Coordinates of C-alpha atoms and ligand atoms in Angstrom, one line a residue:
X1 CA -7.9 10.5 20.2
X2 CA -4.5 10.8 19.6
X3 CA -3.3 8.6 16.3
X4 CA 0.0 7.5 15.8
X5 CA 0.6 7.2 12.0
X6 CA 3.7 5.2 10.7
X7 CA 4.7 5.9 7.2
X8 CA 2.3 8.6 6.6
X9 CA 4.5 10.4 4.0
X10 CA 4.2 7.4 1.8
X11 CA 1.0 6.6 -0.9
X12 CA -1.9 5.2 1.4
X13 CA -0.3 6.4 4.3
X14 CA -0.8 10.2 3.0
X15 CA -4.3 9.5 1.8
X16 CA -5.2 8.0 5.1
X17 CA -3.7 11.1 6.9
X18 CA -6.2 13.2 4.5
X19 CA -9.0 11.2 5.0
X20 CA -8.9 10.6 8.4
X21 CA -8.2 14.5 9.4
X22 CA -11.0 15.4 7.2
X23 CA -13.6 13.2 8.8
X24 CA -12.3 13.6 12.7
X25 CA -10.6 17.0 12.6
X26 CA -10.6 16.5 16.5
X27 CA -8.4 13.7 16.7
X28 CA -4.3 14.4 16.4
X29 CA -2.0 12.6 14.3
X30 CA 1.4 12.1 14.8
X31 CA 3.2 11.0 11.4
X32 CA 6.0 9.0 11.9
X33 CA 8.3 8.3 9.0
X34 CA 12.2 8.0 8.0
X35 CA 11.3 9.5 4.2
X36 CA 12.5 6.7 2.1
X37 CA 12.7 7.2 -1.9
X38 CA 8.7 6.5 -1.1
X39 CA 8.1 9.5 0.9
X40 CA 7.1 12.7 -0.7
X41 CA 6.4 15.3 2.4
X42 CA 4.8 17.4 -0.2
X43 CA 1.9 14.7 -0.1
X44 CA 1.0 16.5 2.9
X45 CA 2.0 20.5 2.4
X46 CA -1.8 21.4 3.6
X47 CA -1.5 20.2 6.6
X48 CA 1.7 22.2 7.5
X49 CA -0.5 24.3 9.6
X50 CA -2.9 22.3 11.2
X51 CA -1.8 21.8 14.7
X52 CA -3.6 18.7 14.8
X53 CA -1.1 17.1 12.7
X54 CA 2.6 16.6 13.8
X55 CA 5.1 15.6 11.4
X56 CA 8.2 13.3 13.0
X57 CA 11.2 11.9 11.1
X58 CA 12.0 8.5 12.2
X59 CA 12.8 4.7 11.7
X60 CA 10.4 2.3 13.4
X61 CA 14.0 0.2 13.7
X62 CA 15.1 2.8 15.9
X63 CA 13.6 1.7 19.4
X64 CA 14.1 5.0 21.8
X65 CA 12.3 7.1 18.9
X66 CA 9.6 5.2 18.9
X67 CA 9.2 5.0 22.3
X68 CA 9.8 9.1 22.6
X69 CA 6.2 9.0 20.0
X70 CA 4.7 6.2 21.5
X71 CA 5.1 7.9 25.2
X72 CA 3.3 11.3 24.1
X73 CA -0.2 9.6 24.9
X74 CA -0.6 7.7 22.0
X75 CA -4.0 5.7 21.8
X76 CA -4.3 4.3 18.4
X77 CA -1.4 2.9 16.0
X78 CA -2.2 3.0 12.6
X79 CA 1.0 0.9 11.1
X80 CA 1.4 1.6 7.7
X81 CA 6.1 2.1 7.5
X82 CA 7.5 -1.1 5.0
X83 CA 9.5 -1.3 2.2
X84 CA 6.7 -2.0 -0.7
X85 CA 7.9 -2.4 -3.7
X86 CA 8.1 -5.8 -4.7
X87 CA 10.8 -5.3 -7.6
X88 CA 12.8 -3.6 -5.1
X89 CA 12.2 -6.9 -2.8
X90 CA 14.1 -8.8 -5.1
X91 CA 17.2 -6.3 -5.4
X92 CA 17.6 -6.0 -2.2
X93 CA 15.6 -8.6 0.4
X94 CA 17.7 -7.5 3.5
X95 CA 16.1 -4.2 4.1
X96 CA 12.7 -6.0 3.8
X97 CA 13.6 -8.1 6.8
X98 CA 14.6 -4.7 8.4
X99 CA 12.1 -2.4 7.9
X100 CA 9.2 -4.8 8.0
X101 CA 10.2 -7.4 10.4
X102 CA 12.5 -6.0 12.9
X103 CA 10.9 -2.2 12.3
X104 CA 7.4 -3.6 13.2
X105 CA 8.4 -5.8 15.9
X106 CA 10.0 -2.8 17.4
X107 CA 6.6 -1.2 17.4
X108 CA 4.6 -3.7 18.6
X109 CA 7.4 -3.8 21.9
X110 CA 7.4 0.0 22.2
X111 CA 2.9 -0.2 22.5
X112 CA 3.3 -3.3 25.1
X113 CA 5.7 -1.4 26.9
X114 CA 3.2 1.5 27.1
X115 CA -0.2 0.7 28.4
X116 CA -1.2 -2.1 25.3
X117 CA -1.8 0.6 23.2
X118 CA -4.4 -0.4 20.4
X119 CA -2.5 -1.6 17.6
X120 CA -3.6 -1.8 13.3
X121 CA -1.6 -3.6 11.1
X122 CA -1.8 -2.7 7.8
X123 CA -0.8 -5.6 5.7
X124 CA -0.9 -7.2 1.9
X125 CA -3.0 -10.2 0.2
X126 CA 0.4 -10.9 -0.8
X127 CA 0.8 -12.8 1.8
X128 CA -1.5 -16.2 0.6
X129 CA 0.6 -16.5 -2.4
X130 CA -0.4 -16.6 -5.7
X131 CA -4.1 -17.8 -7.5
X132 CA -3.3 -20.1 -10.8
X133 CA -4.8 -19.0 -14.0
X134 CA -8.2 -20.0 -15.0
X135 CA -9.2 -20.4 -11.0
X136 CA -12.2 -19.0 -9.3
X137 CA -10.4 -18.8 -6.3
X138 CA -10.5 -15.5 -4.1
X139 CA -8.2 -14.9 -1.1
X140 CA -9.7 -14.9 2.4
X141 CA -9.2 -14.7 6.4
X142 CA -9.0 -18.4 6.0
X143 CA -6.1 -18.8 3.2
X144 CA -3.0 -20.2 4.5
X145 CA 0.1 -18.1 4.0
X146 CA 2.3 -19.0 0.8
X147 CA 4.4 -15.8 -0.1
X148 CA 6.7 -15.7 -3.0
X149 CA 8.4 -12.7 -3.0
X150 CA 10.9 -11.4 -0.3
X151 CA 8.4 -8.7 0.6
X152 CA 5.6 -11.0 0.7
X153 CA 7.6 -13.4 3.3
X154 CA 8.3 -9.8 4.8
X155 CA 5.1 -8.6 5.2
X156 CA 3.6 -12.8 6.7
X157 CA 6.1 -12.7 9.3
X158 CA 5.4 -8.8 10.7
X159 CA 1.5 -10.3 10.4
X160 CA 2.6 -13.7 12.4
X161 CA 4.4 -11.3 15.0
X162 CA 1.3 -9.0 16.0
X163 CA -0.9 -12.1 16.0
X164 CA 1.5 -12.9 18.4
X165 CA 1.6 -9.8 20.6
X166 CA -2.4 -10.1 20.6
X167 CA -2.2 -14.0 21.8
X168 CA 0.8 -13.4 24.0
X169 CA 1.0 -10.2 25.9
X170 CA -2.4 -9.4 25.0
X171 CA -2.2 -6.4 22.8
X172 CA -5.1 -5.5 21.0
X173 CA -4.4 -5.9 17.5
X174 CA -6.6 -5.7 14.4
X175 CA -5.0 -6.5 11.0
X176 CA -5.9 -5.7 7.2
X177 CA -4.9 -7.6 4.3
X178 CA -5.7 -5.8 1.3
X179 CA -5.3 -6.3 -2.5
X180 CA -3.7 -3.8 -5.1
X181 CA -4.5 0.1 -4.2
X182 CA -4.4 2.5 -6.7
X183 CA -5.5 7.0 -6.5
X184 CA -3.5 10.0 -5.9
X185 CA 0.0 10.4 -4.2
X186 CA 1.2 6.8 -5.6
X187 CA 4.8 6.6 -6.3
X188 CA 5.2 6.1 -10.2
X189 CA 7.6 3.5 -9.4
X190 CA 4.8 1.4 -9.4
X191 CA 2.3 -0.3 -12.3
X192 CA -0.6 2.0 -12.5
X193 CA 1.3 5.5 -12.0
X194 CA 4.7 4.3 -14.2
X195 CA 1.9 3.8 -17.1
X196 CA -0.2 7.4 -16.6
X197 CA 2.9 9.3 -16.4
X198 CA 5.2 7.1 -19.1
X199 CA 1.6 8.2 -21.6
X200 CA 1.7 11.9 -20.7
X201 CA 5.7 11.7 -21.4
X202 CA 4.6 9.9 -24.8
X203 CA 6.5 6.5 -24.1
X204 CA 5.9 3.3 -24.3
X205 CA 4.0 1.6 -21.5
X206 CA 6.2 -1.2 -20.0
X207 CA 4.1 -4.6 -19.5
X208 CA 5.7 -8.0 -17.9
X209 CA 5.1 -10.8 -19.8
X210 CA 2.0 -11.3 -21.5
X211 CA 0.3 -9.3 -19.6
X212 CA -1.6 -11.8 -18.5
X213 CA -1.1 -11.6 -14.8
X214 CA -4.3 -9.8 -12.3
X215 CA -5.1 -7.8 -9.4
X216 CA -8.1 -7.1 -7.4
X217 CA -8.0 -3.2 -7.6
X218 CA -8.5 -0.9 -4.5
X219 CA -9.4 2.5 -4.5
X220 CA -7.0 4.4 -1.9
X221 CA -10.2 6.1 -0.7
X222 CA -11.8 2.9 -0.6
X223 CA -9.0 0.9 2.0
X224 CA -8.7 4.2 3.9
X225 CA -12.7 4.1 4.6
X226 CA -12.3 0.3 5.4
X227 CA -9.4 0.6 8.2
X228 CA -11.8 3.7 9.6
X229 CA -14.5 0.9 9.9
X230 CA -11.8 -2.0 11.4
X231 CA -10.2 0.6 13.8
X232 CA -13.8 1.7 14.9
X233 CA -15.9 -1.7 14.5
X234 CA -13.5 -4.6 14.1
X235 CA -13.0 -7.2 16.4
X236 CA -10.2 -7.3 18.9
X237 CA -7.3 -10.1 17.2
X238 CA -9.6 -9.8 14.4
X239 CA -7.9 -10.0 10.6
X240 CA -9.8 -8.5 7.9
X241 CA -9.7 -9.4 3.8
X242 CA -10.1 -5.8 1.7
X243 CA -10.6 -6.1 -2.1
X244 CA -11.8 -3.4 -4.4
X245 CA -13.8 -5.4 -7.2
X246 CA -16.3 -8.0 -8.2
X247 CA -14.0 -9.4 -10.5
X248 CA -10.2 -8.8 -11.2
X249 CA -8.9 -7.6 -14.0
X250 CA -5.5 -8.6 -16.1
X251 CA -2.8 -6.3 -16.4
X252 CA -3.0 -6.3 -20.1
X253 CA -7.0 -5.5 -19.6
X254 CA -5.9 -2.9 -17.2
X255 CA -3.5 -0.8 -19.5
X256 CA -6.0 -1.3 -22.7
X257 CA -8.0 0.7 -20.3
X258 CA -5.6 3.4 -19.6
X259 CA -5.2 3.8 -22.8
X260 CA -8.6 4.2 -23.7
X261 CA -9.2 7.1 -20.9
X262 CA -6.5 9.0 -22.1
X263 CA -6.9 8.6 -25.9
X264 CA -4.0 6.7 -27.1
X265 CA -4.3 3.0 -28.7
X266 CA -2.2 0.3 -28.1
X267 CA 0.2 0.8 -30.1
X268 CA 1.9 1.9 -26.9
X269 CA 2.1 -1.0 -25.3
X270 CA 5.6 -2.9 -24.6
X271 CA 5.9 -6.3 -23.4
X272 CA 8.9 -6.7 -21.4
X273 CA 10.9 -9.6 -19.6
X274 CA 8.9 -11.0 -16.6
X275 CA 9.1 -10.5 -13.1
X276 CA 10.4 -14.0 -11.4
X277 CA 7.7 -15.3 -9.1
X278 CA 5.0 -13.4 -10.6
X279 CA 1.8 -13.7 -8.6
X280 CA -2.0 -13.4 -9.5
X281 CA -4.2 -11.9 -6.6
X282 CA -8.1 -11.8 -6.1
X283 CA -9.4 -10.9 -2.4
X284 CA -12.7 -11.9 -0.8
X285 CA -13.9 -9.1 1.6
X286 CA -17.3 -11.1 2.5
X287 CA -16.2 -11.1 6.0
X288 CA -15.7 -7.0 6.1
X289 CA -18.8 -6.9 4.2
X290 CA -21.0 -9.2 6.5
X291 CA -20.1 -8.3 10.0
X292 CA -18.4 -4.2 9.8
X293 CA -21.0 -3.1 6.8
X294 CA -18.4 -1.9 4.5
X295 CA -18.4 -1.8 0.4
X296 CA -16.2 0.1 -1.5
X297 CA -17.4 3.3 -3.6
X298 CA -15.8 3.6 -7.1
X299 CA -15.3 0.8 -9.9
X300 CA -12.1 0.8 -11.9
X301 CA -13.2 3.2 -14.3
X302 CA -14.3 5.9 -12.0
X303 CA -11.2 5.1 -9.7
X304 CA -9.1 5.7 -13.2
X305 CA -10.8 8.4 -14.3
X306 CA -9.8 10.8 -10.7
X307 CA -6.2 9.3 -10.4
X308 CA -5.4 9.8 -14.5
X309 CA -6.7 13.9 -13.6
X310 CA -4.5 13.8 -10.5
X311 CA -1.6 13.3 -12.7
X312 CA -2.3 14.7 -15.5
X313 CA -2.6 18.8 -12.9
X314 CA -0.5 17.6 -10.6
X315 CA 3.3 16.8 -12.6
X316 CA 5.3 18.8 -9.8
X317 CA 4.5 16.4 -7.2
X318 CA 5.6 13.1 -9.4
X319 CA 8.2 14.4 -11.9
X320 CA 11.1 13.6 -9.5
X321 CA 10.0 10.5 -8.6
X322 CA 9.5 9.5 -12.0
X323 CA 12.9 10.4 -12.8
X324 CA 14.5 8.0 -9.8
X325 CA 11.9 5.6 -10.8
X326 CA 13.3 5.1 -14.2
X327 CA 16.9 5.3 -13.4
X328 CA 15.9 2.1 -11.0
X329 CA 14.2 0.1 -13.7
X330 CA 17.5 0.5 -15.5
X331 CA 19.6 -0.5 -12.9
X332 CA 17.2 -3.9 -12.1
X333 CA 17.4 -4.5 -15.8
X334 CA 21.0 -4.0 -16.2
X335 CA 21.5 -6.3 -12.9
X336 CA 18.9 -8.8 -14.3
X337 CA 21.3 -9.4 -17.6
X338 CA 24.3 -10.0 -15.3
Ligands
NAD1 P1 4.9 3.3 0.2 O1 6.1 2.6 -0.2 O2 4.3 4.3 -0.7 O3 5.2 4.1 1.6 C1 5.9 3.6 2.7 C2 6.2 4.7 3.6 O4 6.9 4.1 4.8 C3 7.2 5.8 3.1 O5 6.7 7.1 3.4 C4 8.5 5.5 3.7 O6 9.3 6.6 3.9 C5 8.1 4.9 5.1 N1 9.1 4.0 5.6 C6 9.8 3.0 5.0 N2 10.7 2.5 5.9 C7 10.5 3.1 7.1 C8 11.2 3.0 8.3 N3 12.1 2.1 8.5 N4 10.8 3.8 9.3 C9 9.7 4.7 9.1 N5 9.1 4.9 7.9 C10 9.5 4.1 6.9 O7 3.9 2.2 0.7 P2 2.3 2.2 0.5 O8 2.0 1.7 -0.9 O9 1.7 3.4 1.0 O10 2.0 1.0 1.5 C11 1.7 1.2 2.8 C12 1.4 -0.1 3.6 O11 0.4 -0.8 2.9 C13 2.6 -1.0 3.5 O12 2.7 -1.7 4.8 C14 2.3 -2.0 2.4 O13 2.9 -3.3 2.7 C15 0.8 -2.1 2.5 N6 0.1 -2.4 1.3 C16 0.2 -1.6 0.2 C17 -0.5 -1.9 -1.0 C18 -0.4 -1.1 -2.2 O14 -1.0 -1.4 -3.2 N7 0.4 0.0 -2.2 C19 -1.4 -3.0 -1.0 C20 -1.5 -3.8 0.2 C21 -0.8 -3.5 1.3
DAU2 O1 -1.4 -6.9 -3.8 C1 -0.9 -5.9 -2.9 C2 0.4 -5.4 -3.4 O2 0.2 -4.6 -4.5 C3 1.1 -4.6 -2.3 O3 1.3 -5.4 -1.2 C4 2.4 -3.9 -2.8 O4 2.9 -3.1 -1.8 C5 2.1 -3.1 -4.0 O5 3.3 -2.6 -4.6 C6 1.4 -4.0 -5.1 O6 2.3 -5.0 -5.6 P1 2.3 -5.4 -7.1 O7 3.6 -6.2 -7.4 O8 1.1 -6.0 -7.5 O9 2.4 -3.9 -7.8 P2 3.2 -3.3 -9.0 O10 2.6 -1.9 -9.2 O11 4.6 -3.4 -8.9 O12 2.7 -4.2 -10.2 C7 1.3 -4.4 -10.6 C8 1.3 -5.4 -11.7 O13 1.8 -4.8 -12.9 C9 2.1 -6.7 -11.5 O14 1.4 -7.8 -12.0 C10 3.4 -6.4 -12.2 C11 2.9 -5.6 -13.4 N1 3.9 -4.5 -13.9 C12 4.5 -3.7 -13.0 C13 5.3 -2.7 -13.5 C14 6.0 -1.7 -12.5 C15 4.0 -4.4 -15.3 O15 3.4 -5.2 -16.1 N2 4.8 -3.4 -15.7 C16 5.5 -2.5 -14.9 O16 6.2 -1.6 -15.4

């Protein structure tokens, strides 16, 4: 089968590549991707010389590249290209229309126009809004959208437009809405990584608020094997719910334990100014489990454990990134005092 991968030089884009390879060395992947400041094309150096994998720089905007890929005999899509970040969201909310609505409407045109070609959204639980504090309440297939953040509203309408190519040109679409993934590759821009590498650099470890806020962690190994089970058992116009725990856990739970693996106290914690529209997220993935068989592998301790050792022998890979990272935090808080 021949794969078409968008954003595959980003985090879960790159471990999917990886995994995927690894299990179906048979298959071809084509990895299409514009290398944002998320990109890091040494993610997949290995694979330089595997001519099963193709490497091709691209926007998904960009409607005669992606029809060059898409014509090559494409069979699967695999859409993983967005703008991410949700601090970055509420900098600059214009590129998240962009990249995630127009890019993936783009896509979804070029795989009409070329045979219906089978089409996987990959997509956020940050689309159903936020859970209050003290709730039970888990995110499922049946949650009415409610996003806060411009990347959230991003990310519901490019889920509302292949719903829409399914209904109306009948494309075959699966989606995936998955909860907080965390493991090798991950930009340090983000919460997990910032805190591993800001430890190993002996600084302080940046927390909004009170830290009271929680995620429903995801192993990146974990939502790759679970879009391997969609793409191979899910249900045509189908949407999905991936989480990666029995219960969440608060940030302030989650650094305590960070801490603890890598034998600092928390003294090195920092509570910092909030994020506006801060959200709480907990996913059900009863439906996954029930119907497709699937259940995810590590808890958040083993999961920790293999990213913090990933870090910790692997500083050429993240130490320019870290360096951008930080030099955007300064600019978001300097433009958040204006
Ligand atoms: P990432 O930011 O690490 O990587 C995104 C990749 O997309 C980068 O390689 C970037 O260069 C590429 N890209 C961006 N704009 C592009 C464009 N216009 N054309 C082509 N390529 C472009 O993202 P990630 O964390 O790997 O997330 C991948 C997908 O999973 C996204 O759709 C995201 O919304 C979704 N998701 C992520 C998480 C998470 O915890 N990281 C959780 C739920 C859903
Ligand atoms: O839930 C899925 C989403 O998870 C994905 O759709 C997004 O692409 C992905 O980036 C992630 O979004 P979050 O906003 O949850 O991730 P982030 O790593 O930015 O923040 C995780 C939590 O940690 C959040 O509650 C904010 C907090 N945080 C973050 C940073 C960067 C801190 O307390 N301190 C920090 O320095």
């Amino acid at each position: 089968m021949k794969i078409l991968v968008t954003g595959g030089s980003g985090f879960i884009g790159s471990n999917f590549i990886h995994y995927w390879l690894s299990r179906h060395p048979d298959d071809e992947i084509i990895n299409f991707d514009k290398l944002t400041y998320a990109a890091n094309p040494e993610s997949l150096k290995d694979l330089e010389s595997n001519s099963h994998y193709q490497f091709v720089q691209g926007d998904i905007c960009d409607e005669s590249a992606v029809d060059s890929v898409m014509s090559s005999g494409v069979e699967l899509v695999v859409h993983f290209a967005a703008e991410s970040h949700v601090d970055r969201s509420i900098d600059d909310p214009l590129l998240f229309v962009k990249t995630n609505v127009i890019g993936t409407y783009t896509l979804l045109n070029s795989a009409k126009k070329h045979g219906n070609i089978r089409f996987h959204h990959i997509s956020t639980d940050e689309v159903f809004g936020s859970i209050d504090f003290g709730s039970n309440l888990q995110f499922s297939e049946e949650t009415p959208y409610d996003p806060s953040s411009p990347y959230s509203a991003s990310k519901a309408s490019s889920d509302h437009f292949v719903r829409s190519f399914g209904k109306t040109f009948g494309l075959p679409i699966t989606i995936t809405n998955c909860s907080n993934n965390y493991g090798p590759y991950m930009n340090p821009e983000k919460m997990i990584p910032r805190m591993i590498t800001n430890i190993i650099d002996g600084k302080k470890v940046p927390v909004y608020g009170k830290g009271e806020n929680f995620r429903d962690w995801l192993y990146v190994t974990d939502h790759c094997s679970a879009i391997e089970t969609v793409v191979n058992k899910g249900k045509i116009g189908e949407t999905y719910c991936i989480g990666g725990l029995k219960e969440t856990s608060t940030n302030i739970d989650l650094v305590k334990r960070v801490l603890n693996l890598m034998g600092k106290d928390e003294s090195q914690i920092e509570f910092v100014t909030d994020r506006p529209a801060h959200d709480n997220y907990a996913v059900s993935w009863e439906k996954l489990h029930n119907e497709l068989g699937w259940e995810p592998q590590e808890t958040l301790d083993s999961g920790l454990q293999k990213m913090i050792k990933w870090y910790q022998e692997n500083e050429a890979w993240w130490r320019e990134a870290k360096t951008e990272a930080e030099a955007f935090y300064q600019r978001l808080a300097a433009s958040r005092q204006k």
